[in-house]
């Protein structure tokens, strides 16, 4: 063999973790130089390396592969060691060879249920009664309101941070005297521009309660879209006992 002859080494790198055989798109280019160094490059549908017999390290070529993690989609390459990271790829049916017993499609779905939201520490806000005192008058407006507001909670699903946005949408007031509860979308307002009130018809001791229903949506770490949650979470607030009294007019001298 001549001294300046070159040894050609073909390197075939398998892409996407499964080798499906040589294809027409594969090719090997051999380029000889006068100094006796030979460079071999493999290219085509299976990807490859730019290799060298001159002692220089080979530079990998890593074909891009689309992986999906729940609602997260990311393009990775073989060099990213996809499948060996903490993010387990999800393969669609058309991305794997279902006839290969060694390839097992994995599917992980992000979901947040009404029960999940209910288990979170949703801040119900406050229940305020006006006048701000332990008693109210018969046949006089007792004003109620709440400062319940939209807020975002943070939890984890399948190891990912998930934002859960809750919004109060329905308020049910029970005034504790046996009258029908008052339900609406109005959280109330303070005197003199109050919008939710009740006049008691007789004396007694009552507790006022507020039931709030919350719509929810969630957003997975790394995404921008809010996904609605089916069903509503519920919070309940109850006041301290309030005495309903009758005012008796009295004549005074002077």
Short mmCIF file of C-alpha atoms in Angstrom, two decimals:
data_model
loop_
_atom_site.label_atom_id
_atom_site.label_comp_id
_atom_site.label_asym_id
_atom_site.label_seq_id
_atom_site.Cartn_x
_atom_site.Cartn_y
_atom_site.Cartn_z
CA UNK A 1 0.00 0.00 0.00
CA UNK A 2 1.40 3.42 -0.96
CA UNK A 3 2.65 5.67 1.89
CA UNK A 4 0.40 8.52 0.91
CA UNK A 5 -2.66 6.34 0.65
CA UNK A 6 -5.50 7.22 2.99
CA UNK A 7 -7.54 4.96 5.17
CA UNK A 8 -11.24 5.79 4.74
CA UNK A 9 -13.39 5.16 7.76
CA UNK A 10 -17.14 5.58 7.41
CA UNK A 11 -18.97 6.52 10.54
CA UNK A 12 -22.71 6.05 10.63
CA UNK A 13 -24.54 7.80 13.40
CA UNK A 14 -28.12 6.82 14.17
CA UNK A 15 -30.53 9.71 14.68
CA UNK A 16 -33.63 9.84 16.93
CA UNK A 17 -32.42 6.85 18.95
CA UNK A 18 -33.47 4.15 16.41
CA UNK A 19 -31.41 3.01 13.39
CA UNK A 20 -33.71 2.19 10.48
CA UNK A 21 -31.07 1.19 7.94
CA UNK A 22 -29.20 2.99 5.21
CA UNK A 23 -31.15 5.23 2.91
CA UNK A 24 -30.59 6.81 -0.45
CA UNK A 25 -30.00 10.10 1.28
CA UNK A 26 -26.81 8.82 3.01
CA UNK A 27 -23.48 9.66 1.43
CA UNK A 28 -19.77 9.52 2.28
CA UNK A 29 -17.37 12.12 0.97
CA UNK A 30 -13.61 11.43 0.98
CA UNK A 31 -11.19 14.25 0.33
CA UNK A 32 -7.44 13.62 0.14
CA UNK A 33 -4.83 16.28 0.68
CA UNK A 34 -1.17 16.41 -0.32
CA UNK A 35 0.03 16.05 3.26
CA UNK A 36 -1.46 12.59 3.45
CA UNK A 37 -4.37 13.52 5.78
CA UNK A 38 -7.74 12.20 4.76
CA UNK A 39 -11.04 13.68 5.88
CA UNK A 40 -14.21 11.61 5.91
CA UNK A 41 -17.64 13.17 6.18
CA UNK A 42 -20.83 11.18 6.39
CA UNK A 43 -24.10 12.99 5.76
CA UNK A 44 -27.69 12.32 4.85
CA UNK A 45 -30.88 11.34 6.57
CA UNK A 46 -29.13 9.64 9.51
CA UNK A 47 -26.83 12.53 10.40
CA UNK A 48 -23.19 11.82 11.14
CA UNK A 49 -19.77 13.13 12.08
CA UNK A 50 -17.10 15.11 10.34
CA UNK A 51 -14.19 12.78 11.14
CA UNK A 52 -10.50 13.20 10.54
CA UNK A 53 -7.52 10.83 10.49
CA UNK A 54 -5.21 13.72 11.21
CA UNK A 55 -5.62 13.53 14.98
CA UNK A 56 -8.13 16.37 15.32
CA UNK A 57 -11.30 15.64 17.32
CA UNK A 58 -14.44 14.87 15.37
CA UNK A 59 -17.25 17.40 15.40
CA UNK A 60 -20.69 15.82 15.78
CA UNK A 61 -23.58 16.66 13.54
CA UNK A 62 -26.85 16.34 15.44
CA UNK A 63 -30.05 16.40 13.40
CA UNK A 64 -32.93 18.28 15.09
CA UNK A 65 -35.82 16.22 16.48
CA UNK A 66 -39.11 17.63 17.76
CA UNK A 67 -40.16 16.37 21.20
CA UNK A 68 -43.33 17.27 23.06
CA UNK A 69 -43.65 17.55 26.83
CA UNK A 70 -47.36 17.97 27.58
CA UNK A 71 -48.11 21.38 26.07
CA UNK A 72 -44.39 22.14 25.81
CA UNK A 73 -42.76 21.49 22.44
CA UNK A 74 -39.01 21.67 21.99
CA UNK A 75 -36.57 20.82 19.23
CA UNK A 76 -33.69 18.74 20.57
CA UNK A 77 -30.77 16.96 18.91
CA UNK A 78 -29.04 13.66 19.58
CA UNK A 79 -26.27 15.65 21.25
CA UNK A 80 -28.72 16.79 23.90
CA UNK A 81 -29.00 13.18 25.08
CA UNK A 82 -32.76 13.36 24.64
CA UNK A 83 -34.39 10.66 26.69
CA UNK A 84 -31.58 10.71 29.22
CA UNK A 85 -32.60 14.04 30.70
CA UNK A 86 -35.29 14.67 33.27
CA UNK A 87 -37.68 15.62 30.46
CA UNK A 88 -39.07 12.34 29.14
CA UNK A 89 -39.95 12.80 25.44
CA UNK A 90 -43.47 12.17 24.21
CA UNK A 91 -43.62 10.49 20.82
CA UNK A 92 -46.59 10.85 18.54
CA UNK A 93 -47.67 7.73 16.68
CA UNK A 94 -46.01 8.92 13.47
CA UNK A 95 -42.69 9.58 15.18
CA UNK A 96 -41.85 5.99 16.19
CA UNK A 97 -41.73 2.60 14.58
CA UNK A 98 -44.59 0.77 16.28
CA UNK A 99 -43.24 -2.51 14.97
CA UNK A 100 -40.04 -2.18 16.98
CA UNK A 101 -40.61 -3.76 20.42
CA UNK A 102 -37.67 -1.82 21.85
CA UNK A 103 -39.33 1.53 21.16
CA UNK A 104 -42.06 2.25 23.72
CA UNK A 105 -43.98 5.50 23.15
CA UNK A 106 -44.39 7.53 26.33
CA UNK A 107 -47.10 10.10 26.85
CA UNK A 108 -47.35 12.51 29.78
CA UNK A 109 -50.29 14.88 29.92
CA UNK A 110 -50.53 18.02 32.05
CA UNK A 111 -53.92 18.55 33.61
CA UNK A 112 -55.32 20.55 36.53
CA UNK A 113 -58.76 19.61 37.88
CA UNK A 114 -61.31 21.48 39.97
CA UNK A 115 -60.28 19.28 42.91
CA UNK A 116 -56.65 20.34 42.42
CA UNK A 117 -57.63 24.01 42.55
CA UNK A 118 -59.86 23.38 45.58
CA UNK A 119 -56.90 21.85 47.43
CA UNK A 120 -54.79 24.97 46.90
CA UNK A 121 -54.81 27.82 49.39
CA UNK A 122 -57.19 30.10 47.49
CA UNK A 123 -57.39 33.43 49.30
CA UNK A 124 -61.13 34.03 49.87
CA UNK A 125 -60.71 37.69 50.74
CA UNK A 126 -62.64 39.26 53.62
CA UNK A 127 -66.28 39.62 54.61
CA UNK A 128 -67.05 43.15 55.76
CA UNK A 129 -70.24 44.31 57.46
CA UNK A 130 -71.34 47.94 57.79
CA UNK A 131 -71.91 49.52 60.20
CA UNK A 132 -68.75 48.04 61.70
CA UNK A 133 -70.13 47.08 65.10
CA UNK A 134 -71.46 43.93 66.85
CA UNK A 135 -75.09 44.93 66.40
CA UNK A 136 -77.42 46.24 63.68
CA UNK A 137 -80.90 47.76 63.71
CA UNK A 138 -84.12 46.09 62.62
CA UNK A 139 -85.57 47.50 59.36
CA UNK A 140 -82.29 49.25 58.55
CA UNK A 141 -79.92 48.32 55.75
CA UNK A 142 -77.08 46.06 56.86
CA UNK A 143 -74.38 46.49 54.22
CA UNK A 144 -72.08 43.63 53.18
CA UNK A 145 -69.08 43.50 50.82
CA UNK A 146 -65.95 41.48 50.06
CA UNK A 147 -62.52 42.28 48.64
CA UNK A 148 -62.16 38.90 46.91
CA UNK A 149 -59.98 39.39 43.81
CA UNK A 150 -58.22 37.50 41.06
CA UNK A 151 -54.85 36.08 42.07
CA UNK A 152 -52.29 33.50 40.91
CA UNK A 153 -51.18 30.43 42.86
CA UNK A 154 -48.14 28.27 42.11
CA UNK A 155 -48.05 24.48 42.31
CA UNK A 156 -46.20 21.59 40.63
CA UNK A 157 -47.43 18.97 38.17
CA UNK A 158 -45.10 16.18 36.99
CA UNK A 159 -42.16 18.14 38.36
CA UNK A 160 -42.96 21.36 36.49
CA UNK A 161 -44.03 24.69 38.00
CA UNK A 162 -47.63 25.47 37.10
CA UNK A 163 -49.37 28.82 37.61
CA UNK A 164 -53.04 28.57 38.58
CA UNK A 165 -55.08 31.77 38.12
CA UNK A 166 -58.33 31.99 40.11
CA UNK A 167 -61.03 34.61 39.54
CA UNK A 168 -64.13 35.20 41.72
CA UNK A 169 -67.23 35.05 39.54
CA UNK A 170 -70.26 34.38 41.77
CA UNK A 171 -71.15 35.49 45.31
CA UNK A 172 -73.90 34.02 47.49
CA UNK A 173 -74.80 35.89 50.68
CA UNK A 174 -76.74 34.18 53.47
CA UNK A 175 -77.89 36.66 56.12
CA UNK A 176 -78.69 34.00 58.72
CA UNK A 177 -82.33 34.91 59.40
CA UNK A 178 -83.97 32.29 57.22
CA UNK A 179 -84.47 34.61 54.24
CA UNK A 180 -83.49 33.32 50.77
CA UNK A 181 -79.75 33.72 50.02
CA UNK A 182 -78.79 36.58 47.70
CA UNK A 183 -76.70 35.42 44.70
CA UNK A 184 -75.00 37.62 42.10
CA UNK A 185 -71.77 38.72 40.51
CA UNK A 186 -71.50 41.91 42.60
CA UNK A 187 -68.92 41.76 45.44
CA UNK A 188 -70.56 44.77 47.09
CA UNK A 189 -69.35 48.28 47.87
CA UNK A 190 -69.08 50.42 51.03
CA UNK A 191 -71.57 53.04 52.19
CA UNK A 192 -72.82 55.39 50.76
CA UNK A 193 -72.39 53.71 47.35
CA UNK A 194 -73.28 50.26 48.64
CA UNK A 195 -74.80 47.71 46.26
CA UNK A 196 -75.49 44.67 48.48
CA UNK A 197 -77.53 44.99 51.71
CA UNK A 198 -80.26 43.38 53.77
CA UNK A 199 -82.84 44.66 56.26
CA UNK A 200 -83.70 42.34 59.13
CA UNK A 201 -87.38 42.10 60.05
CA UNK A 202 -87.03 41.11 63.69
CA UNK A 203 -84.58 41.06 66.54
CA UNK A 204 -82.25 38.16 67.14
CA UNK A 205 -78.69 36.96 66.74
CA UNK A 206 -77.41 36.03 63.26
CA UNK A 207 -74.20 35.09 61.46
CA UNK A 208 -73.70 36.23 57.86
CA UNK A 209 -71.93 33.89 55.45
CA UNK A 210 -70.45 34.35 51.97
CA UNK A 211 -69.97 31.57 49.43
CA UNK A 212 -67.66 32.51 46.54
CA UNK A 213 -67.24 30.48 43.33
CA UNK A 214 -63.96 30.78 41.43
CA UNK A 215 -63.14 30.17 37.78
CA UNK A 216 -59.62 28.85 37.25
CA UNK A 217 -57.06 28.49 34.47
CA UNK A 218 -53.53 27.11 34.49
CA UNK A 219 -50.29 27.79 32.63
CA UNK A 220 -47.32 25.41 32.49
CA UNK A 221 -43.79 26.68 33.05
CA UNK A 222 -42.29 27.88 29.77
CA UNK A 223 -45.62 28.51 28.04
CA UNK A 224 -47.82 31.59 27.70
CA UNK A 225 -51.29 30.12 27.07
CA UNK A 226 -53.80 29.88 29.93
CA UNK A 227 -55.83 26.64 29.83
CA UNK A 228 -59.30 26.72 31.48
CA UNK A 229 -60.06 24.33 34.34
CA UNK A 230 -63.38 22.51 34.15
CA UNK A 231 -65.61 23.29 37.14
CA UNK A 232 -65.25 25.88 39.88
CA UNK A 233 -63.54 26.04 43.24
CA UNK A 234 -65.57 27.27 46.23
CA UNK A 235 -64.60 29.22 49.34
CA UNK A 236 -66.78 30.13 52.33
CA UNK A 237 -66.53 32.92 54.90
CA UNK A 238 -68.69 33.33 58.02
CA UNK A 239 -68.95 36.39 60.24
CA UNK A 240 -68.90 36.54 64.01
CA UNK A 241 -72.41 36.58 65.56
CA UNK A 242 -74.25 39.86 65.01
CA UNK A 243 -77.09 41.03 67.28
CA UNK A 244 -80.13 42.47 65.55
CA UNK A 245 -81.81 44.96 67.88
CA UNK A 246 -84.93 47.09 67.89
CA UNK A 247 -84.51 50.78 68.49
CA UNK A 248 -87.05 52.15 70.96
CA UNK A 249 -87.71 55.90 70.70
CA UNK A 250 -87.62 57.81 73.98
CA UNK A 251 -88.69 61.31 74.88
CA UNK A 252 -86.13 63.36 76.70
CA UNK A 253 -86.51 66.58 78.58
CA UNK A 254 -85.10 69.75 77.23
#
